[in-house]
Amino acid sequence: MLILVAMAIFLSSQNAAMAAVAYGASGSAATGSTSLSVPYPSGIAAGHLLVLVVGNKYPTNGPATPSGWTLVANGQGSGGLGSAGGDRGTVYNTVFVKEALGTESGNLSVALSSANSSMARMFRYTKASGATWSYAATNGSDNTAGTSWSVTGAANPGITSGDVLIVGSSVNGNRINSWTESISAAGATFGATTERNDTNSSTGDDMALVVSEHSVTGGTATAAPVYSMTGSGSASSYSPTGASVILRIRELAPVNCTSQATGNWNAP
């Protein structure tokens, strides 16, 4: 009798974060109306992840997707109170990503058809050799005027330890400054918040763009994230209100599969 025992072992870590994502650099903030010239960050190399956060008034005049970039699924949100005007009205926040070729330099042109006021900033993140990028987004709006801001994402974008959340917020006025930001999600813990942008614009009917970064230090979220900001200044009946996009980025280890076969032959 011949008995053959075969065993295959597959070892894969592709579904787990390899390590905490590393921030690289950012370009300076850009302001305008129907067009933006957004500086690239310094030190770009092939494989880096570029994140472009764009805010503008008014929907439905959002930014066109720049060539070679990807509009993240659920990466555009809108919100805000009041009809179009200074320090009032609806705004878009939009997030694009691109895995760098390493040849990017100078400024990126972003077109916004018929926009009244717009702002943007670009950020660079690095990964380990051989790793791949994973990203997902959710969005929500703050439609209660005041010096506090609260947005609950429409869904959980799969938050787990080792991830980084990048939150872009478009504010429909420039009355508030010195925002402080925080985030929470049931089941997950977060490290220190890093503010990446907090600038106002008086172009057109006024707006502001706030970007913050939040590292996930433990756990796996079981609910959608809740993002909050508190600022100082003079609120109105319609501002500050607007929209936030919460982008989750993750570094995945390369697939490492091995197989082994063993055979035992037993004869009578």
mmCIF file with all atom_site columns, N, CA, C and O in Angstrom, residues 86 134 138:
data_model
loop_
_atom_site.group_PDB
_atom_site.id
_atom_site.type_symbol
_atom_site.label_atom_id
_atom_site.label_alt_id
_atom_site.label_comp_id
_atom_site.label_asym_id
_atom_site.label_entity_id
_atom_site.label_seq_id
_atom_site.pdbx_PDB_ins_code
_atom_site.Cartn_x
_atom_site.Cartn_y
_atom_site.Cartn_z
_atom_site.occupancy
_atom_site.B_iso_or_equiv
_atom_site.pdbx_formal_charge
_atom_site.auth_seq_id
_atom_site.auth_comp_id
_atom_site.auth_asym_id
_atom_site.auth_atom_id
_atom_site.pdbx_PDB_model_num
ATOM 1  N N  . GLY A 1 86  ? -19.869 85.450 1.232 1.00 0.00 ? 86  GLY A N  1
ATOM 2  C CA . GLY A 1 86  ? -18.731 85.514 2.124 1.00 0.00 ? 86  GLY A CA 1
ATOM 3  C C  . GLY A 1 86  ? -19.009 84.811 3.444 1.00 0.00 ? 86  GLY A C  1
ATOM 4  O O  . GLY A 1 86  ? -20.031 85.066 4.086 1.00 0.00 ? 86  GLY A O  1
ATOM 5  N N  . SER A 1 134 ? -1.949  50.614 0.687 1.00 0.00 ? 134 SER A N  1
ATOM 6  C CA . SER A 1 134 ? -3.390  50.378 0.784 1.00 0.00 ? 134 SER A CA 1
ATOM 7  C C  . SER A 1 134 ? -4.020  51.657 1.292 1.00 0.00 ? 134 SER A C  1
ATOM 8  O O  . SER A 1 134 ? -3.474  52.303 2.195 1.00 0.00 ? 134 SER A O  1
ATOM 9  N N  . THR A 1 138 ? -13.441 57.802 3.941 1.00 0.00 ? 138 THR A N  1
ATOM 10 C CA . THR A 1 138 ? -14.828 58.091 4.256 1.00 0.00 ? 138 THR A CA 1
ATOM 11 C C  . THR A 1 138 ? -14.950 59.601 4.422 1.00 0.00 ? 138 THR A C  1
ATOM 12 O O  . THR A 1 138 ? -13.932 60.314 4.468 1.00 0.00 ? 138 THR A O  1
#
